[in-house]
Every structure is written in C-alpha cells, then in structure tokens.
CSV table of C-alpha atoms in Angstrom, one decimal:
chain,number,residue,atom,x,y,z
A,1,MET,CA,-31.4,-140.2,49.3
A,2,ARG,CA,-31.3,-138.8,46.0
A,3,ARG,CA,-31.1,-141.9,44.4
A,4,MET,CA,-34.3,-143.1,46.3
A,5,GLY,CA,-36.3,-140.1,44.8
A,6,GLU,CA,-35.3,-140.7,41.4
A,7,ILE,CA,-36.7,-144.6,41.8
A,8,ALA,CA,-39.8,-143.0,43.8
A,9,PHE,CA,-40.5,-140.6,40.7
A,10,HIS,CA,-39.7,-143.1,38.0
A,11,LEU,CA,-42.3,-145.8,39.7
A,12,PHE,CA,-44.7,-142.6,39.7
A,13,ALA,CA,-44.5,-142.3,36.5
A,14,LEU,CA,-44.8,-145.7,35.2
A,15,LEU,CA,-48.1,-145.8,37.6
A,16,ILE,CA,-49.8,-142.9,35.3
A,17,VAL,CA,-48.7,-144.4,32.3
A,18,GLY,CA,-49.9,-147.9,33.5
A,19,TYR,CA,-53.1,-146.3,34.5
A,20,PHE,CA,-54.1,-144.6,31.2
A,21,LEU,CA,-52.8,-147.6,28.9
A,22,LEU,CA,-54.4,-150.6,30.8
A,23,PRO,CA,-58.1,-150.1,29.4
A,24,VAL,CA,-56.3,-150.0,26.0
A,25,VAL,CA,-54.5,-153.2,26.8
A,26,ILE,CA,-57.5,-155.2,28.4
A,27,ALA,CA,-59.6,-153.8,25.3
A,28,VAL,CA,-56.7,-155.5,22.9
A,29,MET,CA,-56.5,-158.7,25.0
A,30,MET,CA,-60.3,-159.0,24.8
A,31,SER,CA,-60.1,-159.2,21.2
A,32,PHE,CA,-58.5,-162.8,21.4
A,33,THR,CA,-60.9,-164.6,23.3
A,34,PRO,CA,-62.5,-167.8,21.9
A,35,SER,CA,-65.8,-166.7,23.9
A,36,ARG,CA,-68.8,-165.4,21.6
A,37,PHE,CA,-69.1,-162.6,24.5
A,38,LEU,CA,-66.9,-159.9,25.9
A,39,SER,CA,-64.3,-161.3,28.1
A,40,LEU,CA,-60.7,-161.9,28.6
A,41,PRO,CA,-58.8,-165.1,27.1
A,42,THR,CA,-57.8,-167.4,30.1
A,43,THR,CA,-56.2,-170.4,28.7
A,44,THR,CA,-56.9,-170.6,25.0
A,45,TRP,CA,-56.1,-167.3,22.9
A,46,SER,CA,-58.1,-167.1,19.5
A,47,LEU,CA,-57.5,-165.0,16.3
A,48,LYS,CA,-61.4,-165.9,15.6
A,49,TRP,CA,-62.7,-162.4,16.0
A,50,TYR,CA,-59.8,-160.6,13.4
A,51,ILE,CA,-60.5,-163.2,10.7
A,52,ALA,CA,-64.5,-162.5,11.4
A,53,PHE,CA,-63.7,-158.5,11.0
A,54,PHE,CA,-62.2,-159.0,7.9
A,55,ASP,CA,-64.8,-161.5,6.7
A,56,ASP,CA,-67.5,-159.1,7.4
A,57,PRO,CA,-67.8,-156.8,4.5
A,58,ARG,CA,-69.3,-153.8,6.9
A,59,TRP,CA,-66.1,-153.9,8.9
A,60,VAL,CA,-63.9,-153.5,6.0
A,61,ASP,CA,-65.6,-150.9,4.6
A,62,GLY,CA,-65.8,-149.1,7.5
A,63,LEU,CA,-61.8,-149.4,7.7
A,64,ARG,CA,-61.6,-148.2,4.1
A,65,ASN,CA,-63.7,-144.7,4.9
A,66,SER,CA,-61.9,-144.2,7.6
A,67,LEU,CA,-58.5,-144.7,5.6
A,68,ILE,CA,-59.9,-142.4,2.7
A,69,VAL,CA,-61.2,-139.7,5.4
A,70,ALA,CA,-57.7,-139.7,7.3
A,71,GLY,CA,-56.0,-139.4,3.6
A,72,LEU,CA,-58.5,-136.3,2.7
A,73,SER,CA,-57.3,-135.0,6.3
A,74,ILE,CA,-53.9,-135.0,6.0
A,75,VAL,CA,-53.7,-133.3,2.8
A,76,LEU,CA,-56.3,-130.9,3.6
A,77,SER,CA,-54.6,-130.3,7.2
A,78,LEU,CA,-50.9,-129.8,5.5
A,79,PHE,CA,-52.0,-127.6,2.9
A,80,VAL,CA,-54.0,-125.2,5.0
A,81,GLY,CA,-51.7,-125.6,8.1
A,82,MET,CA,-48.4,-125.2,6.0
A,83,THR,CA,-49.7,-122.3,4.2
A,84,ALA,CA,-50.5,-120.3,7.7
A,85,ALA,CA,-47.4,-121.4,9.3
A,86,VAL,CA,-45.3,-119.8,6.5
A,87,ALA,CA,-47.2,-117.1,6.7
A,88,PHE,CA,-46.7,-116.7,10.6
A,89,THR,CA,-42.7,-116.8,10.1
A,90,ARG,CA,-42.0,-115.0,7.1
A,91,TYR,CA,-44.3,-112.4,7.2
A,92,LYS,CA,-44.7,-109.6,10.1
A,93,PHE,CA,-48.4,-107.8,9.8
A,94,ARG,CA,-50.5,-106.4,12.5
A,95,GLY,CA,-52.7,-108.7,14.6
A,96,LEU,CA,-50.4,-111.6,13.9
A,97,ALA,CA,-50.5,-112.9,17.3
A,98,GLY,CA,-54.2,-112.7,17.7
A,99,LEU,CA,-54.9,-114.5,14.4
A,100,TYR,CA,-52.3,-117.1,15.5
A,101,THR,CA,-54.5,-117.7,18.5
A,102,ILE,CA,-57.4,-117.4,16.6
A,103,SER,CA,-56.1,-120.4,14.3
A,104,LEU,CA,-55.7,-123.0,17.5
A,105,THR,CA,-59.2,-122.4,18.4
A,106,PRO,CA,-60.7,-125.4,17.1
A,107,VAL,CA,-58.6,-127.5,19.5
A,108,PHE,CA,-60.4,-126.2,22.3
A,109,THR,CA,-64.0,-125.9,20.7
A,110,PRO,CA,-66.0,-128.9,21.6
A,111,ALA,CA,-67.3,-131.5,18.9
A,112,VAL,CA,-70.5,-130.8,18.8
A,113,ILE,CA,-70.1,-127.4,18.1
A,114,ILE,CA,-68.2,-127.9,15.2
A,115,ALA,CA,-70.2,-130.7,13.9
A,116,MET,CA,-73.3,-128.8,14.1
A,117,ALA,CA,-72.1,-125.7,12.0
A,118,LEU,CA,-70.5,-128.2,9.5
A,119,LEU,CA,-73.9,-129.8,9.0
A,120,ALA,CA,-75.6,-126.5,7.9
A,121,VAL,CA,-72.3,-125.7,5.6
A,122,ALA,CA,-72.7,-129.5,4.2
A,123,TYR,CA,-76.3,-129.1,3.3
A,124,LYS,CA,-75.6,-125.4,1.7
A,125,TRP,CA,-73.0,-126.8,-0.5
A,126,GLY,CA,-74.2,-130.1,-0.9
A,127,LEU,CA,-71.2,-132.1,0.8
A,128,GLU,CA,-73.5,-133.6,3.2
A,129,GLY,CA,-72.9,-137.2,3.7
A,130,GLY,CA,-70.0,-137.2,2.0
A,131,TYR,CA,-65.7,-138.1,2.8
A,132,LEU,CA,-65.3,-134.4,2.3
A,133,ILE,CA,-67.2,-132.7,5.2
A,134,ILE,CA,-66.1,-135.4,7.3
A,135,ALA,CA,-62.2,-135.1,6.1
A,136,ILE,CA,-63.2,-131.0,6.6
A,137,GLY,CA,-64.3,-131.8,10.5
A,138,HIS,CA,-61.1,-133.6,11.2
A,139,SER,CA,-58.7,-131.2,9.8
A,140,LEU,CA,-59.9,-128.3,12.0
A,141,TRP,CA,-58.7,-130.4,14.7
A,142,ALA,CA,-55.4,-131.5,13.1
A,143,ILE,CA,-54.5,-128.1,11.0
A,144,PRO,CA,-53.7,-126.2,14.6
A,145,LEU,CA,-51.2,-129.3,15.4
A,146,VAL,CA,-49.5,-128.8,11.9
A,147,ILE,CA,-49.3,-125.2,12.4
A,148,MET,CA,-47.6,-125.6,15.3
A,149,ILE,CA,-45.0,-128.2,14.8
A,150,LEU,CA,-44.3,-126.2,11.1
A,151,ARG,CA,-44.0,-123.1,12.9
A,152,ILE,CA,-41.2,-124.4,15.3
A,153,SER,CA,-39.3,-125.6,12.3
A,154,LEU,CA,-39.5,-122.7,10.0
A,155,GLU,CA,-38.7,-120.4,12.6
A,156,GLU,CA,-35.3,-122.7,13.6
A,157,LEU,CA,-34.2,-122.7,9.8
A,158,ASP,CA,-31.1,-120.5,8.7
A,159,ARG,CA,-32.5,-117.9,7.0
A,160,SER,CA,-29.5,-117.0,5.4
A,161,ILE,CA,-30.0,-120.2,3.3
A,162,GLU,CA,-33.3,-119.2,2.0
A,163,GLU,CA,-31.7,-115.3,1.2
A,164,ALA,CA,-28.6,-117.2,-1.0
A,165,ALA,CA,-30.8,-118.9,-3.1
A,166,ARG,CA,-33.0,-116.0,-3.9
A,167,GLY,CA,-29.8,-114.3,-4.4
A,168,MET,CA,-28.8,-116.9,-7.1
A,169,GLY,CA,-31.8,-115.7,-8.7
A,170,ALA,CA,-34.5,-118.9,-7.3
A,171,SER,CA,-38.0,-117.4,-7.1
A,172,SER,CA,-39.7,-117.9,-3.6
A,173,TRP,CA,-41.4,-120.8,-4.9
A,174,ARG,CA,-39.0,-122.5,-6.0
A,175,THR,CA,-37.1,-121.6,-2.8
A,176,PHE,CA,-39.6,-123.0,-0.7
A,177,ARG,CA,-39.9,-126.3,-2.9
A,178,GLU,CA,-35.9,-127.0,-3.4
A,179,VAL,CA,-34.8,-125.5,0.0
A,180,VAL,CA,-37.8,-124.9,2.7
A,181,LEU,CA,-39.3,-128.1,2.2
A,182,PRO,CA,-36.8,-130.7,1.9
A,183,LEU,CA,-35.0,-129.2,5.3
A,184,VAL,CA,-38.6,-129.2,7.2
A,185,ALA,CA,-40.0,-133.0,5.5
A,186,PRO,CA,-39.4,-134.5,8.8
A,187,SER,CA,-41.8,-131.9,10.5
A,188,VAL,CA,-44.0,-132.2,7.3
A,189,LEU,CA,-44.6,-136.0,7.9
A,190,VAL,CA,-45.1,-135.8,11.6
A,191,GLY,CA,-48.0,-133.4,11.4
A,192,ALA,CA,-48.9,-135.9,8.7
A,193,LEU,CA,-49.1,-138.6,11.1
A,194,PHE,CA,-50.7,-136.5,14.2
A,195,ALA,CA,-53.5,-135.7,11.5
A,196,PHE,CA,-54.0,-139.3,10.7
A,197,ILE,CA,-54.3,-140.6,14.1
A,198,ILE,CA,-56.5,-137.5,14.9
A,199,SER,CA,-59.1,-138.9,11.9
A,200,ILE,CA,-58.9,-142.4,12.4
A,201,ASN,CA,-59.9,-142.4,16.0
A,202,GLU,CA,-62.7,-139.6,15.4
A,203,PHE,CA,-66.3,-140.6,16.2
A,204,ILE,CA,-68.5,-137.5,16.8
A,205,MET,CA,-67.6,-135.9,13.3
A,206,ALA,CA,-68.5,-139.4,11.6
A,207,LEU,CA,-71.8,-139.4,13.7
A,208,PHE,CA,-72.8,-135.8,12.8
A,209,LEU,CA,-71.7,-135.5,9.1
A,210,GLY,CA,-71.4,-139.4,7.6
A,211,SER,CA,-73.9,-141.6,6.1
A,212,ALA,CA,-74.6,-145.3,5.8
A,213,GLU,CA,-72.2,-145.1,2.5
A,214,THR,CA,-69.2,-143.3,4.4
A,215,GLU,CA,-69.4,-144.9,7.7
A,216,THR,CA,-65.8,-144.8,9.3
A,217,LEU,CA,-65.1,-147.7,11.6
A,218,PRO,CA,-65.6,-145.6,15.2
A,219,ARG,CA,-69.2,-145.2,14.0
A,220,ILE,CA,-69.6,-148.3,13.6
A,221,ILE,CA,-68.2,-149.7,17.0
A,222,TYR,CA,-70.4,-147.3,18.9
A,223,PRO,CA,-73.5,-148.8,18.4
A,224,THR,CA,-72.4,-152.1,18.1
A,225,LEU,CA,-70.9,-151.7,21.4
A,226,ARG,CA,-74.3,-150.4,22.6
A,227,TYR,CA,-76.6,-153.3,21.4
A,228,SER,CA,-74.1,-156.5,21.2
A,229,LEU,CA,-71.5,-157.2,23.4
A,230,THR,CA,-69.3,-159.3,20.8
A,231,PRO,CA,-65.3,-159.7,20.8
A,232,LEU,CA,-65.7,-158.4,17.0
A,233,VAL,CA,-66.2,-154.8,18.7
A,234,ALA,CA,-62.8,-155.8,20.5
A,235,ALA,CA,-61.2,-156.6,17.2
A,236,ALA,CA,-62.0,-153.6,15.4
A,237,SER,CA,-60.8,-151.5,18.4
A,238,GLY,CA,-57.3,-153.9,18.1
A,239,VAL,CA,-56.8,-152.8,14.5
A,240,LEU,CA,-57.5,-148.9,15.4
A,241,MET,CA,-54.9,-149.3,18.1
A,242,LEU,CA,-52.3,-151.0,15.7
A,243,LEU,CA,-52.6,-148.5,13.4
A,244,THR,CA,-52.4,-145.9,15.8
A,245,VAL,CA,-49.2,-147.3,17.8
A,246,LEU,CA,-47.8,-148.1,14.1
A,247,VAL,CA,-48.0,-144.4,13.0
A,248,LEU,CA,-47.0,-143.1,16.4
A,249,LEU,CA,-43.7,-145.2,16.4
A,250,VAL,CA,-42.8,-143.7,12.8
A,251,SER,CA,-43.7,-140.2,14.4
A,252,ALA,CA,-41.3,-140.8,17.1
A,253,ARG,CA,-38.8,-142.3,14.7
A,254,LEU,CA,-39.4,-139.3,12.7
A,255,MET,CA,-39.1,-137.0,15.5
A,256,ASN,CA,-35.4,-138.5,16.5
A,257,LEU,CA,-34.3,-138.5,12.8
A,258,ARG,CA,-35.2,-134.9,12.7
A,259,THR,CA,-32.7,-134.4,16.0
A,260,LEU,CA,-30.2,-136.0,14.4
A,261,VAL,CA,-30.3,-133.9,11.2
A,262,GLU,CA,-30.2,-130.8,13.3
A,263,HIS,CA,-27.3,-132.1,16.0
A,264,ASN,CA,-25.1,-132.5,12.5
A,265,ARG,CA,-25.9,-129.4,10.7
A,266,ALA,CA,-24.8,-127.9,14.2
A,267,ASP,CA,-21.6,-129.5,14.1
C-alpha cells in the first residue's frame, strides 16, 4: 500500500512537471520545422531557422544586447546583494528585520510599476534607452534572491574562522576577501547565475526602458510573434531556452558542489 502511494506521488509530480514543460518543449520543437509557418515538424527536421537567426543582424544584436544587460545586472546584483547580506548577518541594529523585509519587496512589486518609476529616473539622470537603466531594472528583481542566498551562506559560516584571521592582524576587508569570500564563492556564483536567468528572459523592463539600439531578444520576439508567425521566433526562443538550461545546470552543479564541501568540512 505504501509502495502504491509513493508511485502515485511520483506520477503526480511527473504530471505537474510535464504540464509546465510542455509549452517549452513544443516551442523548441517548432523551431526545427522546415515550414515557413509555425508548426510542429513531422517527417523532416531542419536547422534552417537557427541559421537564419544567426544570419540576421537584428536578432544577433538583440542577443548581444541581452548578454550585455545580463552582465551589468550580475555586477549590480552581486555588489548590492553581497553588501546587504553582509550587513544583515554581521551587524545588529534596530529595525534589521524590517529592513530585510523591505529589501525583498521588489520581488512582489508588479513590473509595470517598477518600470514606470525607473523611466522617470532615466529621464532625470540622462539614462533613457541605455543598457544601464535596463540592468538596474533587472537587478531589482535579482538582488533579493542574491541577498537570501548569501545571507544563508554567511550565517552558516563558522565565525571563529573570521575571528582567527582578525586576531592574526588581518583587516576587515582582507578577512572578507581572503577568508569569507572563498568559502561562499559557490553561493556567489549561484546568485550570479540566477541574476543572469532573470535578466536574459525579462521583457517588460526592456520594453519600457530600452530603445531601438538596446532592444533585447525578448523585446524583439514579442512584436515579431504578434505580427508574423514565423518559426524564426521559435528559434530565438530556443536560443534563450538553451542559455537558461545551461545556466540552470551549472547552478545545480554548483549547489551540489557546495553541499559536498559542507559535508567534507563537517567530517
């Protein structure tokens, strides 16, 4: 009876995963169609639309812009997120819990509201249409994740290691750079990868804050899909999915590595 329950639970879990993955699988499959219209390949599979994607300067520029914005988002997210995580774990002050809660609010704020606010900031500071303002918008969603990941890692560290380094004459910055940072490096990389995934797939911020010169790949996909049902859109989606899956696999590998390091340290 217990065995049957476990089988039923696993089947239900597979159905849930399949439900969420099915649209993605169908979109990727359509990118291999030889037809000029969006359709599933039947007898013949083709790479013609991926070739067309990389032959079209607009799509290649969109991919390049997405990678530039994602790179800036990673830098901003790690700098702000790590600084905040250190403050939340190494300093005790009144209002700490409230400030930590506030730092997580961008995750629960609608993208349109954030984009409208940043649009006003962009015009005031002369950042309209640039890579930086789009990256700032993306990083507002990534920073809370970085804070949560690094806060957990910093809280799990043995404080006696830092105290020993300080006792041997190391400054606070040197202790952080040479002792703390190497120990939390896997978590830092995971935070960077999450920031990359959020940025590379985001559309609304890029729509509000970008320009024709800085339009990202998701921003190009939307109007093309709306007015032209070409498999080239599916190929572009396939490129984004490939980048996302690769980053997720690397992230999972780093999380396993972090767990292994912690087990070895405990032994």
